[in-house]
mmCIF file of C-alpha atoms in Angstrom:
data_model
loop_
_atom_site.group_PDB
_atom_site.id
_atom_site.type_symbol
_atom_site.label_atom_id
_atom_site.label_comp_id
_atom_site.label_asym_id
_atom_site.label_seq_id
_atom_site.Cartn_x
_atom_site.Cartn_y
_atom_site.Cartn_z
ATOM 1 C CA UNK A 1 -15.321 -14.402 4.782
ATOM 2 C CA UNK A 2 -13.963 -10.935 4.706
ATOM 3 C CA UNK A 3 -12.766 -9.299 1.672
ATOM 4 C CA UNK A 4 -9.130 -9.194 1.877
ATOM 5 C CA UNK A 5 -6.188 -6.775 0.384
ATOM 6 C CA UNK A 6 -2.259 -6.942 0.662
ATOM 7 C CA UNK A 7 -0.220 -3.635 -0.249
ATOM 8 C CA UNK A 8 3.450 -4.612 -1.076
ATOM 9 C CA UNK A 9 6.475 -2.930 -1.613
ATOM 10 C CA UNK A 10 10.486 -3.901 -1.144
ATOM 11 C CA UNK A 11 11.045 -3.713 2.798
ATOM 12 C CA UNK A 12 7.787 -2.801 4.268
ATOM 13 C CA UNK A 13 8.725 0.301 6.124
ATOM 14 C CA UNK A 14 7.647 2.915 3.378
ATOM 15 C CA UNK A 15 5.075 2.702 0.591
ATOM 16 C CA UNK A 16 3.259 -0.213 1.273
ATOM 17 C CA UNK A 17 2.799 0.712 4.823
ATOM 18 C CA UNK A 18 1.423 4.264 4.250
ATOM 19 C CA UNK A 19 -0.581 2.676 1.578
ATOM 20 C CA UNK A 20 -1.940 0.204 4.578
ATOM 21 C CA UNK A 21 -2.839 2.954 6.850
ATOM 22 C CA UNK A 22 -4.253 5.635 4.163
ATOM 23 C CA UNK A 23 -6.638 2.725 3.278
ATOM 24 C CA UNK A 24 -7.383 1.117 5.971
ATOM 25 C CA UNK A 25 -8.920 4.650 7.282
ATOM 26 C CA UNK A 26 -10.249 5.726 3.357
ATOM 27 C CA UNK A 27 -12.361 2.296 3.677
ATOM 28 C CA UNK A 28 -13.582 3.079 6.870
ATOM 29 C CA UNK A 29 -14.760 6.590 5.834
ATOM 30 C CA UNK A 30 -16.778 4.309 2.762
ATOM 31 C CA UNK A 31 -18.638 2.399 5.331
ATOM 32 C CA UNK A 32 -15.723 -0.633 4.005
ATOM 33 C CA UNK A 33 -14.483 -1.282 7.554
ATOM 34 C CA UNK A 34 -14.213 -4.866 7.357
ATOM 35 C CA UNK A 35 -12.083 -5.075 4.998
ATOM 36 C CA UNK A 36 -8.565 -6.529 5.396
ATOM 37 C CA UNK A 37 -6.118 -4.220 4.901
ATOM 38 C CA UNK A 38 -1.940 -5.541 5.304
ATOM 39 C CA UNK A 39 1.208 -5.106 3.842
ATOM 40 C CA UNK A 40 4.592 -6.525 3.153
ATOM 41 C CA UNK A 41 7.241 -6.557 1.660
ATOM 42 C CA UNK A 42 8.774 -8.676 -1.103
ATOM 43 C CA UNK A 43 12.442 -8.926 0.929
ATOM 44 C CA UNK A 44 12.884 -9.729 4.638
ATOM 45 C CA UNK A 45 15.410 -7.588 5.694
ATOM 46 C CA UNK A 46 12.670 -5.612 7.957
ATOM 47 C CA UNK A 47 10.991 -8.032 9.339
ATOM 48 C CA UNK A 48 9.633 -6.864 13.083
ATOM 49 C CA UNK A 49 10.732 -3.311 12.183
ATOM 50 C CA UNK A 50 8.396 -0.546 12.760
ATOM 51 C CA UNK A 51 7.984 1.936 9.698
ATOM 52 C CA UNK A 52 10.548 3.738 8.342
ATOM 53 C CA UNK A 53 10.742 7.469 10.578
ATOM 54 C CA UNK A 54 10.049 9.909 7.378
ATOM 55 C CA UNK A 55 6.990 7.692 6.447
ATOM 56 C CA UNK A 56 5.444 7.524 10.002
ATOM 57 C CA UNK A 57 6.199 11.366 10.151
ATOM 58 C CA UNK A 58 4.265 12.227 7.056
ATOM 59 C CA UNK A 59 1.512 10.402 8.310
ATOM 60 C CA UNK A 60 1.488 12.020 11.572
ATOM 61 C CA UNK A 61 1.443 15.360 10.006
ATOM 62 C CA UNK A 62 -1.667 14.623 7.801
ATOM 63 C CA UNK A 63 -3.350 13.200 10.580
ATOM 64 C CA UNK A 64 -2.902 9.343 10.489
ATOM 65 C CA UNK A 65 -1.075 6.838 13.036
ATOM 66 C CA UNK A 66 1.294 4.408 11.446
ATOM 67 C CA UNK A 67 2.971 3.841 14.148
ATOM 68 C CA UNK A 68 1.375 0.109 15.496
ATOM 69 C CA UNK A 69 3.142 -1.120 11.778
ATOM 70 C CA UNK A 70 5.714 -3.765 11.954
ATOM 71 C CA UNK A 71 7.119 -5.055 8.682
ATOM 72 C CA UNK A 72 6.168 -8.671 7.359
ATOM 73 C CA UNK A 73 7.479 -10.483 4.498
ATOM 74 C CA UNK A 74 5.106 -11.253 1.798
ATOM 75 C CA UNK A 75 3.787 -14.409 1.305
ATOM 76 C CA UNK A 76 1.045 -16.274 -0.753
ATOM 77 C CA UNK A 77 -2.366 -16.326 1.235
ATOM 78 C CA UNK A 78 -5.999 -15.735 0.297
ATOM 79 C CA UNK A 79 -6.374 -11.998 -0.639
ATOM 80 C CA UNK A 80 -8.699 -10.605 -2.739
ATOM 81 C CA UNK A 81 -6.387 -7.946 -4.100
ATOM 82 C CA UNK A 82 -2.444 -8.221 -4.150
ATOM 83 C CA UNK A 83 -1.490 -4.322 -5.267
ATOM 84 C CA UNK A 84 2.601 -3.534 -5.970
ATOM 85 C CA UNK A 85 3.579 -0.525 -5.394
ATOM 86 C CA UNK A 86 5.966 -0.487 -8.719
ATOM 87 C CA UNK A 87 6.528 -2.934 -11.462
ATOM 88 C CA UNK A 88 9.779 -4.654 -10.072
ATOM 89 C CA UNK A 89 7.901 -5.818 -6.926
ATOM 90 C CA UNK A 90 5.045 -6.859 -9.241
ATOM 91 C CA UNK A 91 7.441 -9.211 -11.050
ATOM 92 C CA UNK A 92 7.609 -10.823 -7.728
ATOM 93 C CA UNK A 93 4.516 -11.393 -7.029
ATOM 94 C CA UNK A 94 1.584 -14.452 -7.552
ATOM 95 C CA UNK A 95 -0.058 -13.995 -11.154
ATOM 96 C CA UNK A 96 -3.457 -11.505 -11.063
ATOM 97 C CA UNK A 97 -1.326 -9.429 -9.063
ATOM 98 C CA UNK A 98 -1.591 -5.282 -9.475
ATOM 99 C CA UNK A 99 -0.279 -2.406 -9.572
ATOM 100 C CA UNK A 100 -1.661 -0.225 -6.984
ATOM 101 C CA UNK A 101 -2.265 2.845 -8.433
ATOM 102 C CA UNK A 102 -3.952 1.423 -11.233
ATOM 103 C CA UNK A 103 -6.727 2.154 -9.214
ATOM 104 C CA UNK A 104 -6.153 6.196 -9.269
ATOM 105 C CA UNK A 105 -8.131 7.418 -11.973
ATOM 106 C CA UNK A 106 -6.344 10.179 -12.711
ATOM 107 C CA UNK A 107 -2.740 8.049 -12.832
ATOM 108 C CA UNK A 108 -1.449 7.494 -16.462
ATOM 109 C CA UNK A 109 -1.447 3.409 -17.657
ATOM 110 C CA UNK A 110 1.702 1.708 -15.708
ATOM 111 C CA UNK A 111 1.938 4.426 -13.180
ATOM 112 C CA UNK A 112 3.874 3.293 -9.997
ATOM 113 C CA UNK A 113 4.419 4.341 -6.265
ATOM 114 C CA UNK A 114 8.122 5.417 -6.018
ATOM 115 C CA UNK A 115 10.209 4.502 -3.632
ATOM 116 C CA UNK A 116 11.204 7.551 -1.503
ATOM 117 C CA UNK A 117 13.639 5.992 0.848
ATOM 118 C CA UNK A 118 17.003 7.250 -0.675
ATOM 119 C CA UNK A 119 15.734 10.647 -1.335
ATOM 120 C CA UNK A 120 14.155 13.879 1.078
ATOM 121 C CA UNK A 121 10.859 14.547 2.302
ATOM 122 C CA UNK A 122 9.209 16.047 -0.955
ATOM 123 C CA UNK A 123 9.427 11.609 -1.733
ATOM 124 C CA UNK A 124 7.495 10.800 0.804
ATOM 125 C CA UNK A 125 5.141 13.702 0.585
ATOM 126 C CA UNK A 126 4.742 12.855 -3.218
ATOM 127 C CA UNK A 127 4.303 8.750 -1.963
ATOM 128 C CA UNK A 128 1.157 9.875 0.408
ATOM 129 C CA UNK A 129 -0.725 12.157 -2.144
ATOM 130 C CA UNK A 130 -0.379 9.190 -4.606
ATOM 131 C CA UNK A 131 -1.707 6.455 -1.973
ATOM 132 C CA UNK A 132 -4.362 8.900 -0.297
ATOM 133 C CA UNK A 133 -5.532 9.195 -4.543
ATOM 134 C CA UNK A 134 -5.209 5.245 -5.362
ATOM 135 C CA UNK A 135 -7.183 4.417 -2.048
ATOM 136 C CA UNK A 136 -10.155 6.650 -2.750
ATOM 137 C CA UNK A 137 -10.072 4.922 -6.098
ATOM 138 C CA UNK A 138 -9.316 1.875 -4.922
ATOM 139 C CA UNK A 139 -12.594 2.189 -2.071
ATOM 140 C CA UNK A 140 -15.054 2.760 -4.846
ATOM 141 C CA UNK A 141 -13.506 -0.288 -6.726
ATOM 142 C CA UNK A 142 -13.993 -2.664 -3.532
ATOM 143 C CA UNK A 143 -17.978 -1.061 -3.500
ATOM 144 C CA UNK A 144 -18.459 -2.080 -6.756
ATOM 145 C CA UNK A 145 -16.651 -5.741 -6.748
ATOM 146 C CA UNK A 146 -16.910 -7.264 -3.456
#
């Protein structure tokens, strides 16, 4: 059975989907390519939507291709690793749940992925250094564990 991770956020059309891609190509690059990589969110409201415009942008411009995402609502399965994006969303989800960047070594205790969807680009430029950090973490983590 493969090893399995979720990456969840509100709506699914920011964080947790740049989060998906970033690690589904940082595993890859760690020989990890097996690995099950989604992402949801903990509301519906997306559902079936591609990712938000500014997120798949910032992608695009550091080289990676969100743009195959649809949005899914979360719900209980058999992962490995459920990872929130912030605290609020972690409230929400099953217990042994994460927080995602708790796998960023450099990230102070509680640290969260902040939602960039009300503000400018500097958010989601701020959201992808944070994910691109958490994943590398987060790939040596899944070589040790799995």
């Amino acid at each position: 059975m493969s090893y399995r991770v979720i990456l969840v956020c509100m709506g699914n059309i920011c964080r947790s989907p740049m989060a998906e891609v970033v690690l589904r190509r940082t595993l890859e690059e760690h020989g990890l390519g097996d690995v099950v990589v989604e992402s949801a969110g903990t509301g519906d409201w997306h559902v079936g939507d591609p990712m938000d415009s500014r997120a798949l942008a910032t992608l695009a411009a550091a080289g990676y291709d969100g743009s195959a995402h649809r949005a899914q609502h979360f719900s209980v399965g058999e992962y490995d690793l459920v990872l929130a994006m912030d605290k609020d969303n972690l409230r929400r989800l099953p217990r042994g749940a994460r927080l995602f960047r708790s796998f960023d070594p450099d990230a102070p205790e509680g640290a969260e992925v902040p939602d960039p969807y009300y503000g400018g680009q500097e958010g989601f430029d701020e959201v992808l250094r944070m994910v691109e950090a958490a994943s590398r973490g987060l790939a040596a983590y899944i070589e040790q564990h799995r």
